[in-house]
mmCIF file of C-alpha atoms in Angstrom:
data_model
loop_
_atom_site.group_PDB
_atom_site.id
_atom_site.type_symbol
_atom_site.label_atom_id
_atom_site.label_comp_id
_atom_site.label_asym_id
_atom_site.label_seq_id
_atom_site.Cartn_x
_atom_site.Cartn_y
_atom_site.Cartn_z
ATOM 1 C CA MET A 295 122.266 150.517 124.314
ATOM 2 C CA ASP A 296 119.838 152.553 126.425
ATOM 3 C CA VAL A 297 117.434 154.731 124.443
ATOM 4 C CA ALA A 298 115.303 156.290 127.196
ATOM 5 C CA HIS A 299 113.790 155.604 130.605
ATOM 6 C CA CYS A 300 111.199 156.958 133.033
ATOM 7 C CA TYR A 301 109.476 156.091 136.310
ATOM 8 C CA LEU A 302 105.837 155.034 136.526
ATOM 9 C CA GLU A 303 103.283 156.085 139.154
ATOM 10 C CA GLY A 304 103.119 152.618 140.695
ATOM 11 C CA ASN A 305 104.907 149.268 140.805
ATOM 12 C CA ALA A 306 105.565 148.357 137.159
ATOM 13 C CA ASP A 307 104.454 144.888 136.086
ATOM 14 C CA ALA A 308 103.733 144.793 132.328
ATOM 15 C CA VAL A 309 104.791 146.521 129.102
ATOM 16 C CA GLU A 310 103.268 145.888 125.667
ATOM 17 C CA PHE A 311 103.965 147.457 122.266
ATOM 18 C CA CYS A 312 100.923 147.870 120.033
ATOM 19 C CA LEU A 313 100.848 145.244 117.282
ATOM 20 C CA HIS A 314 98.882 147.097 114.607
ATOM 21 C CA ASP A 315 100.559 148.675 111.599
ATOM 22 C CA GLY A 316 100.877 152.417 111.978
ATOM 23 C CA TYR A 317 100.564 152.241 115.776
ATOM 24 C CA GLN A 318 103.725 150.347 116.638
ATOM 25 C CA HIS A 319 105.242 153.445 118.208
ATOM 26 C CA VAL A 320 102.647 153.130 121.013
ATOM 27 C CA LEU A 321 103.838 151.438 124.210
ATOM 28 C CA GLY A 322 101.476 150.527 127.048
ATOM 29 C CA ALA A 323 102.716 150.059 130.622
ATOM 30 C CA SER A 324 100.667 148.950 133.632
ATOM 31 C CA THR A 325 101.114 149.088 137.402
ATOM 32 C CA TYR A 326 99.939 147.333 140.556
ATOM 33 C CA THR A 327 100.349 148.902 143.997
ATOM 34 C CA LEU A 328 98.928 147.640 147.291
ATOM 35 C CA GLN A 329 97.975 150.676 149.385
ATOM 36 C CA GLU A 330 98.043 149.677 153.052
ATOM 37 C CA GLY A 331 95.336 150.732 155.513
ATOM 38 C CA GLU A 332 92.340 149.464 157.455
ATOM 39 C CA GLN A 333 90.901 148.510 154.088
ATOM 40 C CA PRO A 334 93.862 147.867 151.757
ATOM 41 C CA ILE A 335 93.358 149.066 148.199
ATOM 42 C CA ARG A 336 94.876 147.455 145.121
ATOM 43 C CA ALA A 337 95.434 150.425 142.817
ATOM 44 C CA GLY A 338 96.872 150.541 139.319
ATOM 45 C CA SER A 339 97.242 152.521 136.133
ATOM 46 C CA ILE A 340 97.828 152.236 132.404
ATOM 47 C CA SER A 341 100.239 154.674 130.768
ATOM 48 C CA LEU A 342 100.665 155.119 127.024
ATOM 49 C CA PHE A 343 103.952 156.298 125.567
ATOM 50 C CA ASP A 344 105.146 157.402 122.154
ATOM 51 C CA VAL A 345 108.476 155.662 121.491
ATOM 52 C CA ASN A 346 110.853 157.181 118.964
ATOM 53 C CA ALA A 347 114.116 155.269 119.206
ATOM 54 C CA GLU A 348 115.918 157.338 116.567
ATOM 55 C CA LYS A 349 115.386 160.521 118.608
ATOM 56 C CA GLY A 350 115.703 158.820 121.980
ATOM 57 C CA ASN A 351 112.167 159.862 122.957
ATOM 58 C CA LEU A 352 109.844 158.159 125.429
ATOM 59 C CA GLU A 353 106.907 160.566 125.702
ATOM 60 C CA LEU A 354 103.902 159.977 127.957
ATOM 61 C CA PHE A 355 100.708 161.029 126.175
ATOM 62 C CA HIS A 356 97.935 159.351 128.176
ATOM 63 C CA ARG A 357 97.369 157.796 131.595
ATOM 64 C CA VAL A 358 94.294 156.272 133.232
ATOM 65 C CA ASP A 359 93.889 155.159 136.863
ATOM 66 C CA THR A 360 92.504 151.662 137.386
ATOM 67 C CA ALA A 361 92.297 148.830 139.871
ATOM 68 C CA GLY A 362 95.598 147.027 140.425
ATOM 69 C CA ILE A 363 96.594 145.413 137.131
ATOM 70 C CA PHE A 364 98.295 142.056 136.694
ATOM 71 C CA ASP A 365 98.378 141.993 132.886
ATOM 72 C CA ILE A 366 97.612 143.975 129.727
ATOM 73 C CA LYS A 367 97.619 142.847 126.087
ATOM 74 C CA TRP A 368 96.992 144.606 122.775
ATOM 75 C CA SER A 369 94.670 142.815 120.382
ATOM 76 C CA THR A 370 96.265 140.725 117.667
ATOM 77 C CA VAL A 371 96.451 141.984 114.098
ATOM 78 C CA GLY A 372 93.924 139.353 113.029
ATOM 79 C CA SER A 373 91.121 141.647 114.170
ATOM 80 C CA ASN A 374 89.231 143.784 111.662
ATOM 81 C CA VAL A 375 88.963 146.745 114.041
ATOM 82 C CA GLY A 376 91.532 149.197 115.367
ATOM 83 C CA PRO A 377 93.840 148.501 118.317
ATOM 84 C CA LEU A 378 92.172 147.221 121.485
ATOM 85 C CA LEU A 379 93.884 146.924 124.866
ATOM 86 C CA ALA A 380 92.669 144.300 127.361
ATOM 87 C CA GLN A 381 93.255 144.585 131.112
ATOM 88 C CA ALA A 382 93.162 141.830 133.765
ATOM 89 C CA ASP A 383 92.891 143.260 137.262
ATOM 90 C CA ALA A 384 92.826 142.445 140.959
ATOM 91 C CA ASP A 385 89.091 143.191 141.278
ATOM 92 C CA GLY A 386 88.218 140.269 138.991
ATOM 93 C CA TYR A 387 87.444 142.483 136.007
ATOM 94 C CA LEU A 388 88.338 142.074 132.374
ATOM 95 C CA ARG A 389 88.245 145.480 130.663
ATOM 96 C CA ILE A 390 88.660 146.349 127.000
ATOM 97 C CA TYR A 391 89.797 149.771 125.752
ATOM 98 C CA SER A 392 89.981 151.128 122.244
ATOM 99 C CA LEU A 393 92.813 153.432 121.210
ATOM 100 C CA GLU A 394 91.151 156.653 120.048
ATOM 101 C CA GLY A 395 92.473 159.804 118.442
ATOM 102 C CA CYS A 396 95.911 158.318 117.879
ATOM 103 C CA SER A 397 96.817 158.998 114.266
ATOM 104 C CA ASN A 398 98.593 156.290 112.328
ATOM 105 C CA GLU A 399 100.291 158.947 110.245
ATOM 106 C CA GLU A 400 104.034 159.331 110.472
ATOM 107 C CA LYS A 401 104.084 162.680 112.323
ATOM 108 C CA PRO A 402 100.885 163.233 114.360
ATOM 109 C CA ARG A 403 100.901 161.469 117.731
ATOM 110 C CA GLY A 404 98.826 161.361 120.908
ATOM 111 C CA GLY A 405 95.492 159.752 121.661
ATOM 112 C CA PHE A 406 93.660 158.193 124.582
ATOM 113 C CA LEU A 407 92.072 154.972 125.804
ATOM 114 C CA ASN A 408 88.289 154.715 125.674
ATOM 115 C CA GLU A 409 86.712 151.898 127.701
ATOM 116 C CA VAL A 410 84.590 149.837 125.322
ATOM 117 C CA CYS A 411 83.384 147.333 127.916
ATOM 118 C CA GLY A 412 84.209 145.839 131.286
ATOM 119 C CA GLU A 413 82.870 142.799 133.061
ATOM 120 C CA LYS A 414 83.487 141.302 136.484
ATOM 121 C CA ILE A 415 84.154 137.753 135.378
ATOM 122 C CA SER A 416 85.220 136.350 138.762
ATOM 123 C CA PHE A 417 85.320 136.975 142.505
ATOM 124 C CA SER A 418 88.957 135.865 142.240
ATOM 125 C CA MET A 419 91.736 138.053 140.855
ATOM 126 C CA CYS A 420 92.421 138.077 137.110
ATOM 127 C CA LEU A 421 96.141 137.322 136.790
ATOM 128 C CA PHE A 422 96.844 136.907 133.081
ATOM 129 C CA LEU A 423 95.149 137.188 129.695
ATOM 130 C CA ASP A 424 95.718 136.150 126.098
ATOM 131 C CA TRP A 425 93.900 137.038 122.859
ATOM 132 C CA ASN A 426 93.133 134.324 120.329
ATOM 133 C CA PRO A 427 94.626 134.844 116.835
ATOM 134 C CA ALA A 428 91.391 136.341 115.452
ATOM 135 C CA ALA A 429 91.047 138.725 118.434
ATOM 136 C CA THR A 430 87.523 137.440 119.085
ATOM 137 C CA SER A 431 88.176 135.592 122.368
ATOM 138 C CA ILE A 432 90.287 136.149 125.476
ATOM 139 C CA SER A 433 91.475 133.515 127.936
ATOM 140 C CA VAL A 434 91.959 134.691 131.520
ATOM 141 C CA GLY A 435 93.898 132.976 134.305
ATOM 142 C CA LEU A 436 92.375 133.359 137.777
ATOM 143 C CA SER A 437 93.859 133.281 141.266
ATOM 144 C CA ASP A 438 91.625 130.349 142.319
ATOM 145 C CA GLY A 439 93.207 128.110 139.642
ATOM 146 C CA SER A 440 90.408 128.489 137.105
ATOM 147 C CA VAL A 441 90.617 129.617 133.491
ATOM 148 C CA SER A 442 87.878 131.677 131.884
ATOM 149 C CA ILE A 443 87.224 131.866 128.129
ATOM 150 C CA THR A 444 85.398 135.022 127.079
ATOM 151 C CA THR A 445 84.254 136.498 123.804
ATOM 152 C CA LEU A 446 83.962 140.103 122.689
ATOM 153 C CA ALA A 447 80.871 140.776 120.571
ATOM 154 C CA GLU A 448 79.022 144.033 119.950
ATOM 155 C CA SER A 449 80.993 145.840 122.664
ATOM 156 C CA LYS A 450 80.061 143.257 125.274
ATOM 157 C CA ILE A 451 82.118 140.636 127.100
ATOM 158 C CA GLU A 452 80.443 137.240 127.413
ATOM 159 C CA LYS A 453 81.817 134.244 129.300
ATOM 160 C CA LEU A 454 81.854 131.135 127.104
ATOM 161 C CA GLN A 455 83.447 128.654 129.504
ATOM 162 C CA GLU A 456 85.148 128.521 132.881
ATOM 163 C CA TRP A 457 86.629 125.509 134.602
ATOM 164 C CA LYS A 458 88.900 124.616 137.499
ATOM 165 C CA ALA A 459 92.138 123.863 135.671
ATOM 166 C CA HIS A 460 94.644 123.913 138.553
ATOM 167 C CA ASP A 461 94.955 123.674 142.330
ATOM 168 C CA PHE A 462 96.594 127.062 142.901
ATOM 169 C CA GLU A 463 97.050 130.412 141.136
ATOM 170 C CA LEU A 464 96.854 130.144 137.354
ATOM 171 C CA TRP A 465 99.715 132.437 136.333
ATOM 172 C CA THR A 466 99.550 131.971 132.576
ATOM 173 C CA THR A 467 97.297 130.908 129.740
ATOM 174 C CA CYS A 468 98.019 130.759 126.026
ATOM 175 C CA PHE A 469 95.968 130.061 122.905
ATOM 176 C CA ASP A 470 97.583 127.785 120.329
ATOM 177 C CA ILE A 471 98.080 130.090 117.332
ATOM 178 C CA HIS A 472 98.117 127.112 114.937
ATOM 179 C CA GLN A 473 95.190 125.242 116.524
ATOM 180 C CA PRO A 474 93.080 127.953 118.213
ATOM 181 C CA GLN A 475 90.699 125.381 119.702
ATOM 182 C CA LEU A 476 93.526 124.508 122.128
ATOM 183 C CA VAL A 477 94.514 126.558 125.176
ATOM 184 C CA TYR A 478 97.517 125.977 127.461
ATOM 185 C CA THR A 479 97.675 126.777 131.172
ATOM 186 C CA GLY A 480 100.400 126.948 133.820
ATOM 187 C CA SER A 481 100.069 127.317 137.568
ATOM 188 C CA ASP A 482 101.653 127.582 140.980
ATOM 189 C CA ASP A 483 100.879 123.851 141.340
ATOM 190 C CA CYS A 484 103.852 123.185 138.978
ATOM 191 C CA LYS A 485 101.556 121.734 136.298
ATOM 192 C CA PHE A 486 101.603 122.525 132.570
ATOM 193 C CA SER A 487 98.335 121.606 130.841
ATOM 194 C CA CYS A 488 96.553 121.692 127.488
ATOM 195 C CA TRP A 489 92.774 121.824 126.976
ATOM 196 C CA ASP A 490 90.474 121.331 123.987
ATOM 197 C CA MET A 491 87.705 123.950 123.964
ATOM 198 C CA ARG A 492 85.573 122.007 121.510
ATOM 199 C CA ASP A 493 84.366 120.138 124.586
ATOM 200 C CA ASN A 494 82.266 121.958 127.189
ATOM 201 C CA PRO A 495 83.677 122.028 129.739
ATOM 202 C CA SER A 496 87.004 121.823 127.962
ATOM 203 C CA GLY A 497 88.648 118.419 127.984
ATOM 204 C CA MET A 498 92.236 117.873 129.063
ATOM 205 C CA VAL A 499 94.586 116.997 126.201
ATOM 206 C CA PHE A 500 97.621 116.514 128.448
ATOM 207 C CA GLN A 501 99.022 117.571 131.804
ATOM 208 C CA ASN A 502 102.680 117.443 132.836
ATOM 209 C CA SER A 503 103.246 117.632 136.595
ATOM 210 C CA LYS A 504 106.731 116.141 136.924
ATOM 211 C CA VAL A 505 109.197 118.437 135.139
ATOM 212 C CA HIS A 506 108.732 121.912 136.647
ATOM 213 C CA LYS A 507 110.155 122.035 140.173
ATOM 214 C CA MET A 508 108.254 125.220 141.015
ATOM 215 C CA GLY A 509 105.278 127.158 139.619
ATOM 216 C CA VAL A 510 104.806 127.650 135.865
ATOM 217 C CA CYS A 511 104.829 131.402 135.184
ATOM 218 C CA CYS A 512 104.618 131.749 131.397
ATOM 219 C CA ILE A 513 103.904 129.814 128.195
ATOM 220 C CA ALA A 514 104.665 130.891 124.616
ATOM 221 C CA LYS A 515 103.852 128.929 121.458
ATOM 222 C CA SER A 516 106.387 129.264 118.653
ATOM 223 C CA PRO A 517 104.915 131.449 115.878
ATOM 224 C CA THR A 518 106.862 129.531 113.212
ATOM 225 C CA ASP A 519 107.038 125.912 114.428
ATOM 226 C CA PRO A 520 103.640 124.327 115.251
ATOM 227 C CA ASN A 521 105.353 121.605 117.289
ATOM 228 C CA THR A 522 107.352 123.849 119.632
ATOM 229 C CA ILE A 523 106.189 125.572 122.802
ATOM 230 C CA LEU A 524 108.173 127.238 125.608
ATOM 231 C CA THR A 525 107.536 127.434 129.345
ATOM 232 C CA GLY A 526 109.135 129.551 132.046
ATOM 233 C CA SER A 527 109.099 128.727 135.737
ATOM 234 C CA TYR A 528 109.979 130.044 139.180
ATOM 235 C CA ASP A 529 112.609 127.268 139.173
ATOM 236 C CA GLU A 530 114.641 129.574 136.837
ATOM 237 C CA TYR A 531 114.489 127.327 133.769
ATOM 238 C CA LEU A 532 113.294 128.163 130.282
ATOM 239 C CA ARG A 533 112.147 124.876 128.768
ATOM 240 C CA VAL A 534 111.597 123.888 125.146
ATOM 241 C CA TRP A 535 108.839 121.341 124.516
ATOM 242 C CA ASP A 536 108.046 119.239 121.471
ATOM 243 C CA LEU A 537 104.260 118.876 121.413
ATOM 244 C CA ARG A 538 104.644 115.492 119.745
ATOM 245 C CA CYS A 539 106.274 114.197 122.943
ATOM 246 C CA ILE A 540 105.026 116.187 125.900
ATOM 247 C CA SER A 541 106.275 113.911 128.681
ATOM 248 C CA ARG A 542 109.543 115.822 128.940
ATOM 249 C CA PRO A 543 111.291 118.855 127.428
ATOM 250 C CA VAL A 544 113.261 118.511 124.199
ATOM 251 C CA ASN A 545 116.386 119.478 126.147
ATOM 252 C CA GLU A 546 116.509 117.762 129.520
ATOM 253 C CA THR A 547 118.040 120.740 131.289
ATOM 254 C CA SER A 548 116.951 123.459 128.837
ATOM 255 C CA VAL A 549 118.592 126.675 130.036
ATOM 256 C CA CYS A 550 118.832 128.178 133.517
ATOM 257 C CA LEU A 551 118.378 131.953 133.412
ATOM 258 C CA GLY A 552 119.386 132.617 137.028
ATOM 259 C CA GLY A 553 115.993 133.967 138.111
ATOM 260 C CA GLY A 554 112.355 132.983 137.936
ATOM 261 C CA VAL A 555 111.261 133.161 134.289
ATOM 262 C CA TRP A 556 108.204 135.417 134.546
ATOM 263 C CA ARG A 557 107.672 136.403 130.891
ATOM 264 C CA ILE A 558 108.898 135.172 127.500
ATOM 265 C CA LYS A 559 108.268 136.917 124.174
ATOM 266 C CA HIS A 560 109.162 135.619 120.725
ATOM 267 C CA HIS A 561 110.982 138.023 118.416
ATOM 268 C CA PRO A 562 108.565 139.388 115.786
ATOM 269 C CA PHE A 563 110.930 138.706 112.854
ATOM 270 C CA VAL A 564 113.801 136.415 113.924
ATOM 271 C CA SER A 565 112.748 132.796 114.357
ATOM 272 C CA GLY A 566 113.966 131.076 117.526
ATOM 273 C CA LEU A 567 114.880 134.266 119.386
ATOM 274 C CA VAL A 568 113.090 135.089 122.653
ATOM 275 C CA LEU A 569 113.154 137.838 125.255
ATOM 276 C CA ALA A 570 112.809 136.711 128.872
ATOM 277 C CA ALA A 571 112.063 138.601 132.099
ATOM 278 C CA CYS A 572 114.008 136.779 134.814
ATOM 279 C CA MET A 573 112.725 138.367 138.045
ATOM 280 C CA HIS A 574 115.809 138.571 140.321
ATOM 281 C CA ASN A 575 118.278 138.332 137.427
ATOM 282 C CA GLY A 576 117.234 141.037 134.974
ATOM 283 C CA PHE A 577 116.401 140.272 131.353
ATOM 284 C CA ALA A 578 117.867 137.873 128.804
ATOM 285 C CA ILE A 579 117.744 137.320 125.055
ATOM 286 C CA VAL A 580 117.866 133.597 124.338
ATOM 287 C CA LYS A 581 118.468 131.709 121.107
ATOM 288 C CA ILE A 582 116.327 128.594 120.729
ATOM 289 C CA GLY A 583 117.673 126.252 118.067
ATOM 290 C CA ASP A 584 118.452 122.638 117.320
ATOM 291 C CA LYS A 585 121.061 122.635 120.063
ATOM 292 C CA LYS A 586 120.743 123.598 123.711
ATOM 293 C CA PRO A 587 119.187 127.069 124.179
ATOM 294 C CA GLU A 588 121.788 129.720 124.916
ATOM 295 C CA VAL A 589 121.763 133.250 126.283
ATOM 296 C CA VAL A 590 123.098 135.624 123.630
ATOM 297 C CA GLU A 591 122.661 138.816 125.646
ATOM 298 C CA ALA A 592 121.801 139.828 129.214
ATOM 299 C CA TYR A 593 120.425 143.196 130.352
ATOM 300 C CA SER A 594 120.908 144.190 133.998
ATOM 301 C CA GLN A 595 120.057 147.893 134.107
ATOM 302 C CA HIS A 596 117.071 147.374 136.423
ATOM 303 C CA GLY A 597 117.367 147.331 140.197
ATOM 304 C CA SER A 598 114.244 145.411 141.100
ATOM 305 C CA LEU A 599 112.105 142.428 140.058
ATOM 306 C CA ALA A 600 112.175 142.073 136.258
ATOM 307 C CA TYR A 601 108.546 141.579 135.247
ATOM 308 C CA GLY A 602 107.532 143.223 131.960
ATOM 309 C CA ALA A 603 109.257 142.805 128.587
ATOM 310 C CA ASP A 604 108.367 143.209 124.921
ATOM 311 C CA TRP A 605 109.814 143.702 121.445
ATOM 312 C CA GLN A 606 108.714 146.560 119.232
ATOM 313 C CA ARG A 607 107.108 145.220 116.043
ATOM 314 C CA ALA A 608 108.671 147.894 113.826
ATOM 315 C CA LYS A 609 111.212 146.887 111.190
ATOM 316 C CA LEU A 610 114.762 145.868 112.116
ATOM 317 C CA LEU A 611 117.052 148.801 112.837
ATOM 318 C CA PRO A 612 120.373 149.314 111.045
ATOM 319 C CA GLY A 613 122.691 146.662 112.470
ATOM 320 C CA GLY A 614 119.897 144.099 112.669
ATOM 321 C CA SER A 615 118.515 144.845 116.142
ATOM 322 C CA THR A 616 115.027 145.581 117.467
ATOM 323 C CA ILE A 617 113.899 148.025 120.151
ATOM 324 C CA VAL A 618 112.985 146.438 123.495
ATOM 325 C CA ALA A 619 110.930 147.773 126.413
ATOM 326 C CA THR A 620 111.348 146.374 129.943
ATOM 327 C CA CYS A 621 110.041 147.287 133.374
ATOM 328 C CA SER A 622 110.817 146.372 136.967
ATOM 329 C CA PHE A 623 108.402 146.236 139.864
ATOM 330 C CA TYR A 624 109.418 147.944 143.095
ATOM 331 C CA ASP A 625 111.615 150.670 141.586
ATOM 332 C CA ARG A 626 108.801 151.486 139.072
ATOM 333 C CA LEU A 627 111.330 151.792 136.266
ATOM 334 C CA LEU A 628 110.503 151.594 132.559
ATOM 335 C CA ARG A 629 113.395 151.342 130.099
ATOM 336 C CA VAL A 630 113.553 151.344 126.317
ATOM 337 C CA TRP A 631 116.790 149.955 124.904
ATOM 338 C CA ARG A 632 118.476 148.558 121.855
ATOM 339 C CA PRO A 633 120.216 145.167 122.163
ATOM 340 C CA LYS A 634 123.896 145.034 121.283
ATOM 341 C CA SER A 635 123.479 141.807 119.312
ATOM 342 C CA ASP A 636 123.276 141.757 115.530
ATOM 343 C CA PHE A 637 120.256 139.488 115.106
ATOM 344 C CA CYS A 638 120.918 139.045 111.408
ATOM 345 C CA CYS A 639 124.021 137.028 112.360
ATOM 346 C CA ILE A 640 122.454 134.887 115.087
#
């Protein structure tokens, strides 16, 4: 069921609900637009919205212009500071913003992003980022196939490690939430890899180059099962891996979602339930269980490439569902909706 929608100022590529208690009504959305000319400009923006599903409200309260953005992520709740928003952009910068003046009270709203620090970490484009569980480090995937590990200390970004992990664009990187010394990477070279950061440079734990038929777009470690990790690929398959046997997926065929699997997000409360952005085929909610993964709901109310998707971390609504935000690229559309499925019965 649709709750609200709006159009962004540029091509929409990422949406992220704030993770911190008291701020979970805050939704961030980013854009990337290539402005043609003698000297093309990659422009972007971050917009912050107040989401009130019960009233059907999606209210813009802050917007900042930036370089073209490929990814944004709110800091994890393991941090001992307030909400931080990290940005990976086309100019090779990693920027960190704090959320200021946004009350965590029930009624007052509003606020703004204040840039805490920014660092040009590469001459290549920053394509993806991930916070570690303690919100002290950020891994960044780069367009030259490298991965950069940075730390945030005393309002300053410092590069800890960087190494050439893949042959082509590194679309995704993911810290292991159960073993934070491990980081996973996926690339346009069709390879899915794991690295141990206790070595410097990080040593390869494994690399699978035979299963994905096209580039690896996203990786998501299960928050509840330390042995399960998911990958999504341009080849349209969502795959379930058992880390005890990484040579092939748990399910040989996994599940075909009918479009390149660009993003996957685990449900914040329901184990084994994921939200997937499927590029040319909208969005899907998929149940991952002991049997073959299955699509329990599809959402096709976008008319362009399905890129950004996230669950709101607020409590389950009456009927057992959770609010979802999705965005699509060329039509610049942001939608907030409520799945039809009763997750308590899945």
